[in-house]
Each structure stands twice: as C-alpha cells, then as structure tokens.
Coordinates of N, CA, C and O in Angstrom, one line a residue:
M1 N 4.3 19.6 -3.6 CA 3.3 19.7 -4.3 C 3.3 18.6 -5.3 O 4.3 17.9 -5.4
L2 N 2.2 17.8 -5.7 CA 2.3 16.6 -6.3 C 2.6 16.8 -7.8 O 2.3 18.1 -8.6
S3 N 3.7 16.0 -8.3 CA 4.0 16.5 -9.7 C 3.3 15.6 -11.0 O 2.2 15.0 -10.5
C4 N 3.5 16.1 -11.9 CA 2.4 15.8 -12.9 C 2.7 14.2 -13.7 O 1.9 13.5 -13.4
K5 N 4.0 13.8 -13.1 CA 4.4 12.3 -13.2 C 3.7 11.3 -12.1 O 2.8 10.3 -12.2
A6 N 3.5 12.1 -11.1 CA 2.9 11.3 -9.8 C 1.4 11.0 -9.9 O 0.6 10.3 -9.7
L7 N 0.8 12.5 -10.6 CA -0.7 12.3 -10.6 C -0.9 11.3 -12.0 O -2.1 10.4 -11.7
A8 N -0.1 11.1 -12.9 CA -0.5 10.4 -14.1 C -0.4 8.9 -13.7 O -1.2 8.2 -14.1
Q9 N 0.7 8.6 -12.9 CA 1.1 7.3 -12.7 C 0.3 6.7 -11.4 O 0.0 5.7 -11.5
Q10 N 0.1 7.4 -10.6 CA -0.5 7.0 -9.3 C -1.5 7.3 -8.7 O -2.2 6.3 -7.9
H11 N -2.3 8.6 -9.2 CA -3.5 9.1 -8.9 C -4.7 9.5 -9.6 O -5.7 9.2 -8.9
A12 N -4.3 9.3 -10.8 CA -5.4 9.8 -11.8 C -6.7 8.4 -11.7 O -7.8 9.0 -11.6
S13 N -6.1 7.2 -12.0 CA -7.4 6.4 -11.9 C -8.2 6.3 -10.6 O -9.4 6.5 -10.4
D14 N -7.5 6.7 -9.6 CA -8.0 6.4 -8.1 C -8.9 7.7 -7.7 O -9.7 7.7 -7.2
Y15 N -8.3 8.8 -8.5 CA -9.0 10.0 -8.2 C -10.4 9.9 -9.0 O -11.5 10.2 -8.7
L16 N -10.5 9.5 -10.0 CA -11.5 9.1 -11.0 C -12.6 8.4 -10.4 O -13.8 8.6 -10.4
D17 N -12.2 7.1 -9.8 CA -12.9 6.4 -9.0 C -13.2 6.7 -7.4 O -13.8 6.0 -6.9
R18 N -13.0 7.9 -7.2 CA -13.1 8.3 -5.7 C -12.6 7.5 -4.9 O -13.3 7.2 -3.9
Q19 N -11.4 7.0 -5.0 CA -10.5 5.8 -4.0 C -9.5 6.5 -3.2 O -8.5 5.8 -2.9
L20 N -9.4 7.9 -3.3 CA -8.4 8.7 -2.5 C -8.7 9.0 -1.3 O -9.9 9.3 -0.9
T21 N -7.9 9.0 -0.3 CA -7.8 9.8 0.9 C -8.4 11.6 0.7 O -8.3 11.8 -0.4
H22 N -8.7 11.9 1.7 CA -9.2 13.4 1.4 C -8.0 14.3 1.1 O -7.9 15.1 0.5
R23 N -6.9 13.7 1.8 CA -5.8 14.7 1.7 C -5.1 14.6 0.2 O -4.6 15.2 -0.5
Q24 N -5.2 13.2 -0.4 CA -4.6 13.2 -1.7 C -5.5 13.8 -2.7 O -5.2 14.3 -3.7
R25 N -6.9 13.9 -2.7 CA -7.9 14.2 -3.3 C -7.7 15.7 -3.3 O -7.7 16.2 -4.5
F26 N -7.2 16.2 -2.2 CA -7.1 17.7 -2.0 C -5.9 17.9 -3.1 O -5.9 19.0 -3.6
G27 N -4.6 17.4 -2.8 CA -3.6 17.4 -3.7 C -3.7 17.5 -5.2 O -3.1 18.4 -5.6
V28 N -4.7 16.5 -5.6 CA -5.1 16.2 -6.9 C -5.9 17.3 -7.5 O -5.3 18.1 -8.5
R29 N -6.6 18.0 -6.6 CA -7.3 18.9 -6.9 C -6.5 20.4 -7.0 O -6.6 21.3 -7.8
L30 N -5.7 20.5 -6.1 CA -4.8 21.7 -6.2 C -3.7 21.7 -7.4 O -3.7 22.7 -8.1
H31 N -3.2 20.3 -7.4 CA -2.4 20.5 -9.0 C -3.3 20.4 -10.0 O -2.8 21.3 -11.0
L32 N -4.6 20.1 -10.3 CA -5.5 20.4 -11.2 C -5.9 21.8 -11.5 O -5.9 22.1 -12.9
M33 N -5.9 22.6 -10.3 CA -6.2 24.1 -10.8 C -4.7 24.7 -11.1 O -5.3 25.8 -11.9
L34 N -3.6 24.3 -11.1 CA -2.4 24.8 -11.6 C -2.1 24.4 -12.7 O -1.1 24.8 -13.7
C35 N -2.5 23.2 -13.5 CA -1.8 22.4 -14.4 C -2.7 22.1 -15.5 O -3.5 21.2 -15.3
G36 N -2.7 22.9 -16.5 CA -3.7 22.7 -17.7 C -3.3 21.6 -18.5 O -4.3 20.8 -18.7
N37 N -2.1 21.0 -18.4 CA -1.9 19.8 -18.9 C -2.5 18.6 -18.5 O -2.8 17.7 -18.8
C38 N -2.5 18.4 -17.0 CA -2.8 17.5 -16.2 C -4.5 17.4 -16.4 O -5.2 16.4 -16.3
R39 N -5.3 18.7 -16.4 CA -6.5 19.0 -16.4 C -7.0 18.2 -17.8 O -7.9 17.4 -17.9
R40 N -6.1 18.2 -18.9 CA -6.4 17.9 -20.0 C -6.3 16.3 -20.2 O -7.1 15.4 -20.6
F41 N -5.3 16.0 -19.4 CA -5.0 14.3 -19.2 C -6.1 13.6 -18.5 O -6.6 12.7 -19.4
I42 N -6.6 14.2 -17.3 CA -7.6 13.7 -16.7 C -9.1 14.0 -17.5 O -10.0 12.6 -17.6
A43 N -9.4 14.9 -18.5 CA -10.4 14.8 -19.3 C -10.4 13.8 -20.4 O -11.4 13.3 -20.8
Q44 N -9.2 13.4 -20.9 CA -9.1 12.4 -21.8 C -9.2 11.2 -21.3 O -9.8 10.3 -21.8
F45 N -8.6 10.9 -20.2 CA -8.7 9.8 -19.4 C -10.2 9.4 -19.0 O -10.7 8.2 -19.0
T46 N -10.9 10.4 -18.5 CA -12.3 10.1 -18.2 C -13.1 9.8 -19.5 O -13.9 8.9 -19.5
L47 N -12.8 10.6 -20.6 CA -13.5 10.2 -21.8 C -13.0 8.8 -22.3 O -14.0 8.2 -22.6
M48 N -12.1 8.4 -22.1 CA -11.5 7.0 -22.6 C -12.3 6.1 -21.5 O -13.2 5.2 -22.1
R49 N -12.0 6.3 -20.7 CA -13.1 5.3 -19.5 C -14.2 5.3 -19.9 O -14.9 4.0 -19.9
D50 N -15.2 6.6 -19.9 CA -16.5 6.4 -20.0 C -17.0 5.6 -21.5 O -17.8 4.4 -21.5
V51 N -15.8 5.7 -22.7 CA -16.5 5.0 -24.1 C -16.2 3.2 -23.5 O -17.0 2.7 -24.0
L52 N -15.1 3.2 -22.9 CA -14.7 1.5 -22.8 C -15.8 1.1 -22.0 O -16.0 0.0 -22.1
R53 N -16.0 1.8 -20.9 CA -17.0 1.1 -20.1 C -18.5 0.8 -20.7 O -19.4 -0.3 -20.5
G54 N -18.7 1.7 -21.8 CA -20.0 1.4 -22.5 C -19.7 0.6 -23.6 O -20.8 0.4 -24.5
S55 N -18.7 0.1 -23.8 CA -18.5 -1.0 -25.1 C -18.4 -2.4 -24.5 O -18.1 -2.5 -23.4
P56 N -19.0 -3.3 -25.4 CA -18.8 -4.7 -25.1 C -17.6 -4.9 -25.0 O -16.3 -4.3 -25.6
P57 N -16.9 -6.1 -24.6 CA -15.7 -6.6 -24.2 C -15.1 -6.8 -25.6 O -15.7 -7.4 -26.4
L58 N -13.8 -6.8 -25.6 CA -12.9 -6.9 -27.0 C -12.9 -8.6 -27.5 O -12.1 -9.0 -26.5
T59 N -13.5 -8.8 -28.5 CA -13.1 -10.6 -28.7 C -12.5 -10.3 -29.9 O -12.0 -11.4 -30.1
D60 N -12.5 -9.7 -30.7 CA -11.7 -9.8 -32.1 C -11.1 -8.5 -32.7 O -11.7 -7.5 -32.1
E61 N -10.8 -8.4 -33.6 CA -10.0 -7.3 -34.3 C -11.2 -6.1 -34.8 O -11.2 -5.0 -34.7
T62 N -12.3 -6.8 -35.0 CA -13.7 -5.9 -35.6 C -14.2 -5.3 -34.3 O -14.3 -3.8 -34.6
S63 N -14.2 -5.9 -33.2 CA -15.0 -5.1 -32.0 C -13.4 -4.1 -31.9 O -14.0 -2.8 -30.9
A64 N -12.2 -4.3 -31.8 CA -11.6 -3.6 -31.4 C -11.3 -2.3 -32.1 O -11.1 -1.0 -31.7
R65 N -11.6 -2.6 -33.6 CA -11.8 -1.4 -34.4 C -12.7 -0.4 -34.2 O -12.9 0.6 -34.3
T66 N -13.8 -1.1 -34.2 CA -15.2 -0.5 -33.4 C -14.9 0.4 -32.2 O -15.3 1.6 -32.3
T67 N -14.3 -0.2 -31.2 CA -14.0 0.6 -30.1 C -13.1 1.8 -30.3 O -13.5 2.9 -29.9
A68 N -12.0 1.3 -31.4 CA -11.0 2.3 -31.2 C -11.8 3.6 -32.3 O -11.4 4.8 -32.1
E69 N -12.7 3.6 -33.1 CA -13.6 4.3 -33.8 C -14.7 5.1 -32.8 O -14.6 6.3 -32.9
K70 N -15.0 4.6 -31.6 CA -15.7 5.3 -30.7 C -15.0 6.4 -30.2 O -15.4 7.3 -29.7
L71 N -13.9 5.9 -29.8 CA -13.0 6.7 -29.0 C -12.6 8.0 -29.9 O -12.7 9.0 -29.2
H72 N -12.2 7.7 -30.8 CA -12.0 8.7 -31.9 C -12.9 9.5 -32.1 O -12.9 10.8 -31.8
K73 N -14.2 9.3 -32.1 CA -15.4 9.9 -32.2 C -15.6 10.9 -31.1 O -16.0 12.1 -31.2
A74 N -15.7 10.5 -30.1 CA -15.7 11.0 -28.8 C -14.8 12.1 -28.2 O -14.9 13.2 -28.3
Y75 N -13.6 11.7 -29.0 CA -12.6 12.7 -28.7 C -12.7 13.9 -29.6 O -12.5 15.1 -29.0
Q76 N -13.1 13.5 -30.7 CA -13.4 14.7 -31.6 C -14.4 15.5 -31.2 O -14.6 16.8 -31.3
E77 N -15.5 14.9 -30.8 CA -16.7 15.6 -30.4 C -16.2 16.6 -28.9 O -16.7 17.7 -29.0
Q78 N -15.5 16.1 -28.2 CA -15.1 16.9 -27.1 C -14.2 17.8 -27.5 O -14.0 19.0 -26.9
K79 N -13.2 17.5 -28.5 CA -12.7 18.7 -28.9 C -13.4 19.8 -29.5 O -12.9 21.2 -29.3
N80 N -14.5 19.6 -30.2 CA -15.2 20.5 -30.7 C -15.9 21.2 -29.8 O -15.8 22.5 -29.8
I81 N -16.3 20.5 -28.5 CA -16.7 21.4 -27.2 C -15.8 22.5 -26.7 O -16.3 23.4 -26.5
D82 N -14.6 22.0 -26.6 CA -13.7 22.7 -25.9 C -13.4 23.8 -26.9 O -13.1 25.0 -26.4
R83 N -13.2 23.6 -28.0 CA -13.0 24.9 -29.1 C -13.8 26.0 -28.9 O -13.7 27.2 -28.9
F84 N -15.3 25.4 -28.9 CA -16.3 26.5 -28.6 C -16.3 27.3 -27.3 O -16.5 28.3 -27.6
C85 N -16.2 26.3 -26.4 CA -16.0 27.1 -25.1 C -14.8 28.0 -25.3 O -14.8 29.1 -24.5
N86 N -13.6 27.8 -25.6 CA -12.6 28.6 -25.8 C -13.0 30.1 -26.4 O -12.6 30.8 -25.8
K87 N -13.6 29.8 -27.5 CA -13.8 31.0 -28.4 C -15.0 31.9 -27.5 O -14.6 33.1 -27.3
R88 N -15.9 31.0 -26.9 CA -16.6 31.8 -26.1 C -16.1 32.7 -24.8 O -16.5 33.7 -24.6
R89 N -15.1 31.9 -24.4 CA -14.5 32.8 -23.1 C -13.7 33.8 -23.6 O -13.4 35.1 -23.0
S90 N -13.5 33.8 -25.0 CA -12.5 35.1 -25.2 C -13.3 36.1 -25.7 O -12.8 37.3 -25.9
L91 N -14.6 35.8 -26.1 CA -15.3 36.8 -26.5 C -16.2 37.5 -25.2 O -16.7 38.6 -25.4
S92 N -16.2 36.9 -24.3 CA -17.2 37.5 -23.0 C -16.8 36.5 -21.8 O -15.7 35.7 -21.9
S93 N -17.4 36.8 -20.7 CA -17.2 36.1 -19.7 C -17.8 34.7 -19.3 O -17.9 34.2 -18.3
Y94 N -18.6 34.4 -20.4 CA -19.2 33.3 -20.3 C -18.3 31.7 -20.1 O -17.4 31.9 -20.7
V95 N -18.7 31.0 -19.5 CA -18.0 29.9 -19.0 C -18.8 28.8 -19.5 O -19.9 28.6 -18.8
C96 N -17.9 27.7 -20.2 CA -18.6 26.5 -20.6 C -18.5 25.8 -19.5 O -17.2 25.4 -18.9
G97 N -19.3 24.6 -19.2 CA -19.3 23.6 -18.5 C -18.5 23.6 -17.4 O -17.5 23.3 -16.9

C-alpha cells in the first residue's frame, strides 16, 4: 500500500493533474479512503493550486502579500465549510459535498 510520504512527495501533483496510470490512481484513491490526513493534504493542496492558478504572476512583495491573503481567506472559508459539514454529520446522516 502507498505510504503517506510517497503520496505527498511523488503522487499528489500528478493525481490532481490526472497524470497517473490507472494502477497508480487506484493506489492513491485507496490510500485516501483510509487516511484522513492525506485527504486533508490533498484538499489543501487543491485549494492552494486553485488560488494560485487564479492569481497573476508574482512580480513584487505586494503581489506576494495579496496572494498570501487570498490563500489565507480561501483556507478559512474551507475550514468553515468543513466545520459546518462535520456538525451536520454528527446531527444526522446528512453528508456535505
């Protein structure tokens, strides 16, 4: 089975870019079903990638600070969504996203 270290160092980016073989993709998905920490890592990695793709290239300290603020805001929003979903799951069988 794939280790957390292997997933993070070798497969995460290729998994998100859909550049793995079927066998590798199956291994990553199996690992993600069993490992909450890696699911959280992939979610954060996806969030970071999406924010950075929507930002202009970094040219100076101001643009770097603006991008960092966007990342922080997106992370906080995701954290609030996760809290809401976790509360809903504990109250009923409702499953968020």
